PDB file of C-alpha atoms and ligand atoms in Angstrom:
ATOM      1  CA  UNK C 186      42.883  84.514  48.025  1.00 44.00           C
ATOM      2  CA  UNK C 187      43.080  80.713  47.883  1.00 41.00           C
ATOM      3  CA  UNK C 188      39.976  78.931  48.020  1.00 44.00           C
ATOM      4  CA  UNK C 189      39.031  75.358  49.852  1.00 47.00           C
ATOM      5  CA  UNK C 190      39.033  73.520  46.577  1.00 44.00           C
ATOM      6  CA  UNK C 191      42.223  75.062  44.984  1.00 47.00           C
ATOM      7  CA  UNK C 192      44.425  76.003  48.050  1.00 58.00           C
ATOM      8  CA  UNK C 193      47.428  77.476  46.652  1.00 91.00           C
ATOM      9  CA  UNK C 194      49.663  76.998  49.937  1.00 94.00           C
ATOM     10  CA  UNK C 195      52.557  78.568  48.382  1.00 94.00           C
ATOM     11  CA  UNK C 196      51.665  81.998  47.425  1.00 95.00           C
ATOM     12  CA  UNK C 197      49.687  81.935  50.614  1.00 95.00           C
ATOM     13  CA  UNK C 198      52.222  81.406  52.406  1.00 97.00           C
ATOM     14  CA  UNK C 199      54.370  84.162  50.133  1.00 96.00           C
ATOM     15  CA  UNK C 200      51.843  86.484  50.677  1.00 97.00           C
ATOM     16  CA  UNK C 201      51.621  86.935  54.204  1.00 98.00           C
ATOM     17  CA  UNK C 202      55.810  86.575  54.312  1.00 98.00           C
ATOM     18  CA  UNK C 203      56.283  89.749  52.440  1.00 98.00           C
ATOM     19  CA  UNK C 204      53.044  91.557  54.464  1.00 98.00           C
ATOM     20  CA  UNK C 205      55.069  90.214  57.623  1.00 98.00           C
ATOM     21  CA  UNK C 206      57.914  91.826  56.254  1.00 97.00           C
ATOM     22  CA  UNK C 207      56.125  94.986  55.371  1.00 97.00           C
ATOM     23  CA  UNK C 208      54.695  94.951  58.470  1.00 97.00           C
ATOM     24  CA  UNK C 209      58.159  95.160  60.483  1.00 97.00           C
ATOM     25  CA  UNK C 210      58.998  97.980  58.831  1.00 96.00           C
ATOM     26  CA  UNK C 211      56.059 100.194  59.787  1.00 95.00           C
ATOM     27  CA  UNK C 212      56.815  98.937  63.458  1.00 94.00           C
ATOM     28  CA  UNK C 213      56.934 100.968  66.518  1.00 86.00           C
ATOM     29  CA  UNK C 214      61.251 101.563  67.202  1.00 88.00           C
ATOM     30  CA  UNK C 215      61.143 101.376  70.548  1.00 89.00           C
ATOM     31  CA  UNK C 216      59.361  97.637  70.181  1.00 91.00           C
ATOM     32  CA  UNK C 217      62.307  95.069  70.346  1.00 90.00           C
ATOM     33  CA  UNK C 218      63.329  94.831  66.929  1.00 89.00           C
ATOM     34  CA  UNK C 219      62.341  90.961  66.765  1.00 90.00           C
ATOM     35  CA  UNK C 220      62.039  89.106  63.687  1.00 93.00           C
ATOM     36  CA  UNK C 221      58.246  87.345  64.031  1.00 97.00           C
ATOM     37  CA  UNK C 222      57.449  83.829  64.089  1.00 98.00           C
ATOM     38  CA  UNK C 223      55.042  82.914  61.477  1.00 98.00           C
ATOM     39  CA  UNK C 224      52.910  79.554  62.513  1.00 98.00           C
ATOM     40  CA  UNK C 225      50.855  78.110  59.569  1.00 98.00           C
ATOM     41  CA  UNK C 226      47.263  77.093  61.724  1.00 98.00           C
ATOM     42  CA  UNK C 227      46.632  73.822  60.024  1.00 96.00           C
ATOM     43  CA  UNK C 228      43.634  72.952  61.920  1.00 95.00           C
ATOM     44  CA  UNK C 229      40.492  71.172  59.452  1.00 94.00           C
ATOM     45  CA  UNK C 230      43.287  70.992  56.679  1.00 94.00           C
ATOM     46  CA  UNK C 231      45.144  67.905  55.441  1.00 94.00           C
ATOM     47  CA  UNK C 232      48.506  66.830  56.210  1.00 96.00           C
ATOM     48  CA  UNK C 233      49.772  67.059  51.999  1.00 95.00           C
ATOM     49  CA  UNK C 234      49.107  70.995  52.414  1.00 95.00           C
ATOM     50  CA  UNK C 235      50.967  71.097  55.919  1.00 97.00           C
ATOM     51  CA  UNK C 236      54.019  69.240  53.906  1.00 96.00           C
ATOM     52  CA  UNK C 237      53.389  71.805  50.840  1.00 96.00           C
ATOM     53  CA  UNK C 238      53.842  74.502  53.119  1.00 97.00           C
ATOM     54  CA  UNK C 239      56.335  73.150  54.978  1.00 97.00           C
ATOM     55  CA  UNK C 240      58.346  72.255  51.197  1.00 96.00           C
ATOM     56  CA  UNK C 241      58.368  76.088  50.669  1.00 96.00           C
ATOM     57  CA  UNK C 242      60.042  76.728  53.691  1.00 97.00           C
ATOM     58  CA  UNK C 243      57.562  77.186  56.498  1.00 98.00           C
ATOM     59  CA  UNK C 244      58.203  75.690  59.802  1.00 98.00           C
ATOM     60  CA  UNK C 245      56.423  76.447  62.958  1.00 98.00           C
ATOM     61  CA  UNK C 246      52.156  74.639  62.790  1.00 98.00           C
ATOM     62  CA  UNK C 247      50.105  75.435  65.246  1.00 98.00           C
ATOM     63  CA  UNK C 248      46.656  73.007  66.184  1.00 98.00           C
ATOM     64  CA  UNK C 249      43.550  73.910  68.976  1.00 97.00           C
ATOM     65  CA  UNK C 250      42.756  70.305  69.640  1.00 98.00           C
ATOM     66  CA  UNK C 251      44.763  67.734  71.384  1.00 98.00           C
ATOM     67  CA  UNK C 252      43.398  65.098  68.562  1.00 98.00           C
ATOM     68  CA  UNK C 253      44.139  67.193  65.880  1.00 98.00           C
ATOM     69  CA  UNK C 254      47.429  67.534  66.726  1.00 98.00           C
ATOM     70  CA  UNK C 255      48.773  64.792  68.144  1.00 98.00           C
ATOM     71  CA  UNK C 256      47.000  62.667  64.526  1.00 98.00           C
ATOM     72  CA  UNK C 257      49.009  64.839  61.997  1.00 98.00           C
ATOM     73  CA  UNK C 258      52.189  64.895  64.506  1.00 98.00           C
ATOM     74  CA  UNK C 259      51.984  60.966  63.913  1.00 98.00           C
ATOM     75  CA  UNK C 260      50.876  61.464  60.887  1.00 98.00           C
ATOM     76  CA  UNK C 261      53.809  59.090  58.799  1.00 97.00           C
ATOM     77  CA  UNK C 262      53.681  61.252  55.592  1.00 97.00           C
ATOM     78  CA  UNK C 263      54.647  64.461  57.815  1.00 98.00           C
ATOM     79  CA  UNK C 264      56.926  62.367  60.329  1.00 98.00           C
ATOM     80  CA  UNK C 265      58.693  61.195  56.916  1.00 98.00           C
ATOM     81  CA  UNK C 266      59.021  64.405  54.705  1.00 98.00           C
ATOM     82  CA  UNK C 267      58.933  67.457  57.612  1.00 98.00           C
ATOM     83  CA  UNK C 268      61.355  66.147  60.267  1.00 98.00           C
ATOM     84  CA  UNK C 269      61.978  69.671  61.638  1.00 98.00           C
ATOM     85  CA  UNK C 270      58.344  70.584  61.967  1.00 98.00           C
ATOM     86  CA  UNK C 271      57.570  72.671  65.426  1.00 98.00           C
ATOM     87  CA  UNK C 272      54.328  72.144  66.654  1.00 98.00           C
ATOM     88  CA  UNK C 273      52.334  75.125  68.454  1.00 98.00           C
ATOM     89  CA  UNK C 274      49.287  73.944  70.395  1.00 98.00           C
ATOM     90  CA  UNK C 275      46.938  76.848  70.796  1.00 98.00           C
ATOM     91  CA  UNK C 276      43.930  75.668  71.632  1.00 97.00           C
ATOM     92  CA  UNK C 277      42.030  74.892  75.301  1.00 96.00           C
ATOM     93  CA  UNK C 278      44.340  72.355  76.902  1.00 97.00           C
ATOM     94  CA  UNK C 279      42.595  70.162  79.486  1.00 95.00           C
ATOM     95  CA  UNK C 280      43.929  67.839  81.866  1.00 95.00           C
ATOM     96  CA  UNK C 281      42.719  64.454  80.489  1.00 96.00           C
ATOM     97  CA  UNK C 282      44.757  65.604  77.074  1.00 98.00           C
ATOM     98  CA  UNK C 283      47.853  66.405  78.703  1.00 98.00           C
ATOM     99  CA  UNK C 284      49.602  63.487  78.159  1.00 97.00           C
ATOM    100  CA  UNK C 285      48.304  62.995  74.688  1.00 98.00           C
ATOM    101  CA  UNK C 286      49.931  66.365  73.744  1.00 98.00           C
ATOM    102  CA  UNK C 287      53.225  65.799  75.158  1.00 98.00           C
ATOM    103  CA  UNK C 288      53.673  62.475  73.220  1.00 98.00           C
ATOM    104  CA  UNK C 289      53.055  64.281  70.234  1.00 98.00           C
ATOM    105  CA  UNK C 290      56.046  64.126  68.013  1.00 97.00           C
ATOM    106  CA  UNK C 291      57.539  67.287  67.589  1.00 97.00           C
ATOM    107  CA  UNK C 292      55.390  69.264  69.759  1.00 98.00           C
ATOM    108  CA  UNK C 293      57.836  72.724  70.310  1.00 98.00           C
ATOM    109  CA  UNK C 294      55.487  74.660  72.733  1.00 98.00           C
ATOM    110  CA  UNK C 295      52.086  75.071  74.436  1.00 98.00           C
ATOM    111  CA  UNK C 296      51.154  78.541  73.862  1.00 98.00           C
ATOM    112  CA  UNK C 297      48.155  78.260  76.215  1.00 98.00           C
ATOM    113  CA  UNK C 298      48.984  77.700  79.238  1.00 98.00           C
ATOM    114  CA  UNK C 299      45.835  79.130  81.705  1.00 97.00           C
ATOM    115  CA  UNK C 300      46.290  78.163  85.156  1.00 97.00           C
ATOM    116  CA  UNK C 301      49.303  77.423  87.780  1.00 98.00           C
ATOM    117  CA  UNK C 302      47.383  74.077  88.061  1.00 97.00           C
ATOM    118  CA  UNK C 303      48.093  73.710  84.017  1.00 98.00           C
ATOM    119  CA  UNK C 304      51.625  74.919  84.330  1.00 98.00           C
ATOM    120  CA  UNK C 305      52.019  72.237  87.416  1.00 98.00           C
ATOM    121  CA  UNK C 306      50.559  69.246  85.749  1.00 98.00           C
ATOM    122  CA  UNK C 307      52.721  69.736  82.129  1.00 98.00           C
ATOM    123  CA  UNK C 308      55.664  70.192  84.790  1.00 98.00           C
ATOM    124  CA  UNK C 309      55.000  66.982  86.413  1.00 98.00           C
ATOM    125  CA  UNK C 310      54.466  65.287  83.131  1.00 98.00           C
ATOM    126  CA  UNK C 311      56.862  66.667  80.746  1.00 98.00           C
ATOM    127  CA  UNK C 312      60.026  64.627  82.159  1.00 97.00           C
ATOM    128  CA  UNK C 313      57.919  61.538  80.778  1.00 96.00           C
ATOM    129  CA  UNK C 314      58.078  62.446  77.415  1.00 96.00           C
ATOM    130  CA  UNK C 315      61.345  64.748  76.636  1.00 93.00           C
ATOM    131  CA  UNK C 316      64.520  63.448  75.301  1.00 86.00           C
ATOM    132  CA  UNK C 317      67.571  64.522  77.207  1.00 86.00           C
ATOM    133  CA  UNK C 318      66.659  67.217  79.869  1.00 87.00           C
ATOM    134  CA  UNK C 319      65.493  70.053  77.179  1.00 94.00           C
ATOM    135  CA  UNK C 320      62.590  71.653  79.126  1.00 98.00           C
ATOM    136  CA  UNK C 321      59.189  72.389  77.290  1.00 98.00           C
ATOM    137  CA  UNK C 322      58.868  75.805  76.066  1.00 98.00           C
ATOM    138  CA  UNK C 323      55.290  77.393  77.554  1.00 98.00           C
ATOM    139  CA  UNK C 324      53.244  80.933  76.937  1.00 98.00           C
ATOM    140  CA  UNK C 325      50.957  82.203  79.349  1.00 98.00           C
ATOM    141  CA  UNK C 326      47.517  82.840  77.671  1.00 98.00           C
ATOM    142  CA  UNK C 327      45.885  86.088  78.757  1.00 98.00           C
ATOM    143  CA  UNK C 328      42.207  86.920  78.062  1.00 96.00           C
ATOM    144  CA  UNK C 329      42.468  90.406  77.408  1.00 96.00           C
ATOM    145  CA  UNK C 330      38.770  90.616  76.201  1.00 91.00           C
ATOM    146  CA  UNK C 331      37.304  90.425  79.450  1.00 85.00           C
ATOM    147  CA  UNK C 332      35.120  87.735  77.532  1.00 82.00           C
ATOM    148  CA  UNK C 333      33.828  84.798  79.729  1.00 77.00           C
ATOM    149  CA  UNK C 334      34.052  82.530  77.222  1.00 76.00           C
ATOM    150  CA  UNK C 335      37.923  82.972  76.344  1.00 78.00           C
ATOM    151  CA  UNK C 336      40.270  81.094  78.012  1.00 88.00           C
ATOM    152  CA  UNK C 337      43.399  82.464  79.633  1.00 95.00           C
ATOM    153  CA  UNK C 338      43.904  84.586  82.831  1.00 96.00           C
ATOM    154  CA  UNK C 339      42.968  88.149  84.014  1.00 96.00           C
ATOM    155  CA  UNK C 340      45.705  90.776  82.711  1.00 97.00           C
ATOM    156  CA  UNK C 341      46.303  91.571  86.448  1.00 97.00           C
ATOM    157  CA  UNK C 342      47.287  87.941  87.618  1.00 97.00           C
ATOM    158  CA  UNK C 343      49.979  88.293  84.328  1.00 98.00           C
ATOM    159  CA  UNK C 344      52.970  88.638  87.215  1.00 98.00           C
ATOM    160  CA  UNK C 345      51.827  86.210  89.480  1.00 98.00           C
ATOM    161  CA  UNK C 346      51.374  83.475  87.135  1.00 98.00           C
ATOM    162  CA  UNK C 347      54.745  84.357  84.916  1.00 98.00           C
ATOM    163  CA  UNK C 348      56.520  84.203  88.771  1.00 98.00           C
ATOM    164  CA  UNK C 349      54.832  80.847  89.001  1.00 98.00           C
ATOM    165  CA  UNK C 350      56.061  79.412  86.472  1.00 98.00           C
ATOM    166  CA  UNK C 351      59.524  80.970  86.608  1.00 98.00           C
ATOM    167  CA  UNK C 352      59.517  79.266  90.244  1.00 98.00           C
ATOM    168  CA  UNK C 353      57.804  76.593  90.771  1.00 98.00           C
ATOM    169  CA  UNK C 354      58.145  74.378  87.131  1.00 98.00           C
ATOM    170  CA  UNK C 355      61.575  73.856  86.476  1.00 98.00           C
ATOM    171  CA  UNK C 356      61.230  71.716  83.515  1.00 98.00           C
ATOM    172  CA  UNK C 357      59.118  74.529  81.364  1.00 98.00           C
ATOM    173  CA  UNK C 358      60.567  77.352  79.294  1.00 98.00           C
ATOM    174  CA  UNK C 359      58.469  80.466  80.166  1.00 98.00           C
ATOM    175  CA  UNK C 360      58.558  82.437  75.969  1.00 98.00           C
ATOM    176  CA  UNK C 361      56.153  84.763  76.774  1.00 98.00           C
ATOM    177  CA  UNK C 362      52.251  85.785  76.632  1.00 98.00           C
ATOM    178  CA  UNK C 363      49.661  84.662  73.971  1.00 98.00           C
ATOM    179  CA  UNK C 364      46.272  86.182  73.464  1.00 97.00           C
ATOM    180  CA  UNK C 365      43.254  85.264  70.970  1.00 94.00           C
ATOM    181  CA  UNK C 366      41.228  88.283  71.518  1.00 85.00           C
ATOM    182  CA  UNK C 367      38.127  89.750  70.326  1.00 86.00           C
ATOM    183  CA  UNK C 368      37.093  88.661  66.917  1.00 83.00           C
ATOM    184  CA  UNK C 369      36.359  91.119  63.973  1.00 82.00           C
ATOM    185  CA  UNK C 370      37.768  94.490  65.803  1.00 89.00           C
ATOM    186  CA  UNK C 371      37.528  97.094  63.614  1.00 89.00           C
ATOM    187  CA  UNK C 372      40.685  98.974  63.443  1.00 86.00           C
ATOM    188  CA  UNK C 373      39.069 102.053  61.804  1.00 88.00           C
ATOM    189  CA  UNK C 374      38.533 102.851  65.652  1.00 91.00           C
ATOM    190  CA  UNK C 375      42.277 102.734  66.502  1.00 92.00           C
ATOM    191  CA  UNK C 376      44.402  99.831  67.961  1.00 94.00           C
ATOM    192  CA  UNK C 377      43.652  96.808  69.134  1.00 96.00           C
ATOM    193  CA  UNK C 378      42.809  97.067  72.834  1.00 96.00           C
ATOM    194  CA  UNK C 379      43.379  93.434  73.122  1.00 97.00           C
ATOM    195  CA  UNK C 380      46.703  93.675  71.297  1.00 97.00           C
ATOM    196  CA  UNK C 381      47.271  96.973  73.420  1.00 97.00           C
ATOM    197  CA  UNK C 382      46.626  95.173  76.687  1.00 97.00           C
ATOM    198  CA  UNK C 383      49.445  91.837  76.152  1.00 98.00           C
ATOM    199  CA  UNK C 384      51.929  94.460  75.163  1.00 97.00           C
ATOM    200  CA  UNK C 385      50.725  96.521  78.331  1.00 98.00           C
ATOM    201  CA  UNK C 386      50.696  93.028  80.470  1.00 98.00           C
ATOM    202  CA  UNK C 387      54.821  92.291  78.943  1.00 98.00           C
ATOM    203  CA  UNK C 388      55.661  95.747  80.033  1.00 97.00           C
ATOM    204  CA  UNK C 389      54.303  95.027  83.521  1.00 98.00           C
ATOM    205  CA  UNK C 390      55.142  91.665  84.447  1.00 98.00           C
ATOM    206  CA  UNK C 391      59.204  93.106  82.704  1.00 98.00           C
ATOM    207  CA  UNK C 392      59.423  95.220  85.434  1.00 98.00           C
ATOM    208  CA  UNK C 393      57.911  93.504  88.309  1.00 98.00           C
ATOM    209  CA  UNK C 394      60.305  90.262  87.889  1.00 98.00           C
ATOM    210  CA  UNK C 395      63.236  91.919  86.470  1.00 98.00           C
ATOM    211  CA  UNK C 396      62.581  90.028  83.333  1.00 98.00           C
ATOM    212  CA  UNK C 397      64.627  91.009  79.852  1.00 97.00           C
ATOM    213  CA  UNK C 398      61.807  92.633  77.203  1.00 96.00           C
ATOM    214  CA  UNK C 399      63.579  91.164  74.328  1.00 95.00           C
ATOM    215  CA  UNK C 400      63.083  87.494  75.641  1.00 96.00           C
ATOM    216  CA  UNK C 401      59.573  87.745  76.320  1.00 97.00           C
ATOM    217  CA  UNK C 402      57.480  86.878  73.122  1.00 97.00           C
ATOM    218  CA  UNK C 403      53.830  87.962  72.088  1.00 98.00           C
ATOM    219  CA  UNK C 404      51.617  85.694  69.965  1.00 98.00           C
ATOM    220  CA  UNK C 405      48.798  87.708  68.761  1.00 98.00           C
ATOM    221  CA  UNK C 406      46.922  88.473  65.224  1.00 97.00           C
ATOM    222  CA  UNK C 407      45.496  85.884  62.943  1.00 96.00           C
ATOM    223  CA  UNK C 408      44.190  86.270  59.105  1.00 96.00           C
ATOM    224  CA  UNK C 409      42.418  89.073  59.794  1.00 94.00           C
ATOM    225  CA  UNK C 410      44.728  91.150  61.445  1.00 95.00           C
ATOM    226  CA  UNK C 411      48.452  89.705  62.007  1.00 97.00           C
ATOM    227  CA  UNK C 412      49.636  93.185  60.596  1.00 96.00           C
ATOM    228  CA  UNK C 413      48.057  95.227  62.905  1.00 96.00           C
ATOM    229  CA  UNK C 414      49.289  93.030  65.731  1.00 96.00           C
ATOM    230  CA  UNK C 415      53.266  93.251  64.297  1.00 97.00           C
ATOM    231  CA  UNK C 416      53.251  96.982  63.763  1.00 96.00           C
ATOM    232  CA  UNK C 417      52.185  96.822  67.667  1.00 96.00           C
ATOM    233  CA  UNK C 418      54.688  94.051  68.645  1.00 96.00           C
ATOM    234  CA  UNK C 419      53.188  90.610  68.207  1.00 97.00           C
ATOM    235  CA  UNK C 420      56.675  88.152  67.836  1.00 98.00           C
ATOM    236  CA  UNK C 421      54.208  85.207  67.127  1.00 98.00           C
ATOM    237  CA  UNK C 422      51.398  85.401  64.561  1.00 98.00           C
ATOM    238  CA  UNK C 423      49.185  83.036  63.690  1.00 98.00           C
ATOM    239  CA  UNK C 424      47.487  82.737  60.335  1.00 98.00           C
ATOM    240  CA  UNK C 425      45.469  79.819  59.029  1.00 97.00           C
ATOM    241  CA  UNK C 426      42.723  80.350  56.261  1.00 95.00           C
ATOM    242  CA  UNK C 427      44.793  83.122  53.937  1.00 95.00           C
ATOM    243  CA  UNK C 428      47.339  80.255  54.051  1.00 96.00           C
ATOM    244  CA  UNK C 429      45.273  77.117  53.619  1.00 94.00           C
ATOM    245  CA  UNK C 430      42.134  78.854  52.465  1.00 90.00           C
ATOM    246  CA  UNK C 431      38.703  79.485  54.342  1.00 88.00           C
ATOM    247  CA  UNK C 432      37.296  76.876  56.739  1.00 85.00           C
ATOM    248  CA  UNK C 433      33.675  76.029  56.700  1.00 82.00           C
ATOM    249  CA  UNK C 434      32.009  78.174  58.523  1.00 78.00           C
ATOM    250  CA  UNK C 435      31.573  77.269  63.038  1.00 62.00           C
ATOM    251  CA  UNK C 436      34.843  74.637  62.269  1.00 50.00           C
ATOM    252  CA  UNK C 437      36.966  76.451  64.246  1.00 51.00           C
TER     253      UNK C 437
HETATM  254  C1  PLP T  12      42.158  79.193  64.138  1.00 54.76           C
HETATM  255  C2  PLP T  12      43.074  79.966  64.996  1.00 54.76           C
HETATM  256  C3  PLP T  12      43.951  80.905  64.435  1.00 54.76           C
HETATM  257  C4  PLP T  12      44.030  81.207  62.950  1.00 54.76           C
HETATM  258  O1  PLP T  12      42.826  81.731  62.480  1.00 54.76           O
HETATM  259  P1  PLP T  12      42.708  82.312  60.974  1.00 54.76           P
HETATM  260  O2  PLP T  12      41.624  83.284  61.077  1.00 54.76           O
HETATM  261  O3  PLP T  12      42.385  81.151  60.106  1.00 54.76           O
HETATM  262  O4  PLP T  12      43.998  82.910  60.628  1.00 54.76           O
HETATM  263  C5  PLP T  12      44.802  81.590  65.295  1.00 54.76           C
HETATM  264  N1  PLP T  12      44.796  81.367  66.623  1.00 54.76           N
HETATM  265  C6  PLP T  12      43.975  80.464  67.203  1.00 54.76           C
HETATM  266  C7  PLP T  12      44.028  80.272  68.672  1.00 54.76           C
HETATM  267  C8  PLP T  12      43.081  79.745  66.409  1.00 54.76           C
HETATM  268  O5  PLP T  12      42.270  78.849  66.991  1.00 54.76           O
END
């Protein structure tokens, strides 16, 4: 494992694309067979390791804070040398940072979307800041953990959210449902119950809107356990310190 002082980005990043790969292959058949999105978490770490990574190939960055983000999105050395970057924002989005975050450069989706009042206000504000009339890709966060400090919505207000969005903001892209989870489950007692629950919460809010399975994207599983999630369908994982190496410790 890379450490903070010699990060070795590359066979990080190598690393977790073959246990991605590995992964897939021990996968549930009747999941849809998609291929998962890596995002590289950058968040604490510099912008020459986001380039490194992004030199060997990797893409999709995702950030938790508005600052954060929006800084390295400007950030001229990236702007110059990763001009297809996507940016994920991940973290707790509130409404003063809203308009920060959509002038980010590149920004390719908020995956944490936690209210009909969040979905309304990036609808409102998104036509400021796209170019031609491409709408902004959104996930629904869901706080399957039951945990009052987690962001996202109840499992069982999945449907009525998804239909608000589908409805009411015509200028976002509903992908699908993110969730962050408990941290530290111990598989040795089976399957992730949060992981368990988003797949549970696709299935439902599939049928209830008519909605295609194979469209509807799952972003779950970080460092610790973005295998477990893809053998139980995550389509989005995202991994930051086996990548970039540990962060100090309560810098998340
Ligand atoms: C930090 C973070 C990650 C990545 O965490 P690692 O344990 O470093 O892989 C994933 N998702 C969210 C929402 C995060 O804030």
């Amino acid at each position: 494992m890379s450490s903070d002082q010699d990060p070795n980005v590359m066979i990080g990043l190598k690393n977790v694309l073959s246990k991605i790969e590995a992964a897939v292959a021990r996968r549930n058949a009747n999941l849809p067979q998609i291929a998962p999105r890596l995002v590289a978490v950058s968040k604490i770490k510099p912008a020459a390791l986001i380039v490194e990574a992004y030199e060997h190939g990797q893409r999709d960055f995702g950030e938790n804070y508005v600052n954060e983000l929006a800084e390295k999105a400007s950030d001229p050395l990236i702007l110059e040398k990763c001009k297809d970057i996507k940016w994920h924002f991940i973290g707790h989005l509130q409404t003063n940072k809203i308009n920060k975050l959509l002038g980010s450069p590149n920004l390719y989706i908020v995956e944490t979307v936690h209210s009909e009042k969040l979905a309304d206000n990036l609808n409102k504000q998104w036509p400021k800041y796209r170019k031609s009339d491409e709408k902004l890709p959104v996930m629904v966060q869901i706080n399957t953990s039951a945990e009052e400090a987690k962001n996202g919505i109840e499992p069982s207000e999945t449907t009525k959210v998804v239909e608000y969005v589908l409805k009411n903001c015509p200028n976002l892209d509903f992908k699908g449902l993110m969730t962050i989870g408990q941290y530290d489950y111990d598989v040795s007692q089976g399957p992730n119950p949060d992981f368990l629950t988003l797949v549970k919460c696709r299935q439902e809010v599939c049928e209830n809107l008519n909605l295609d399975i194979n469209n509807v994207e799952l972003s779950m599983g970080m460092s610790t356990d973005y295998e477990h999630a893809i053998e139980l369908g995550a389509t989005t994982v995202r991994v930051g310190s086996v990548i970039f190496g540990a962060r100090p410790p309560k810098a998340n």
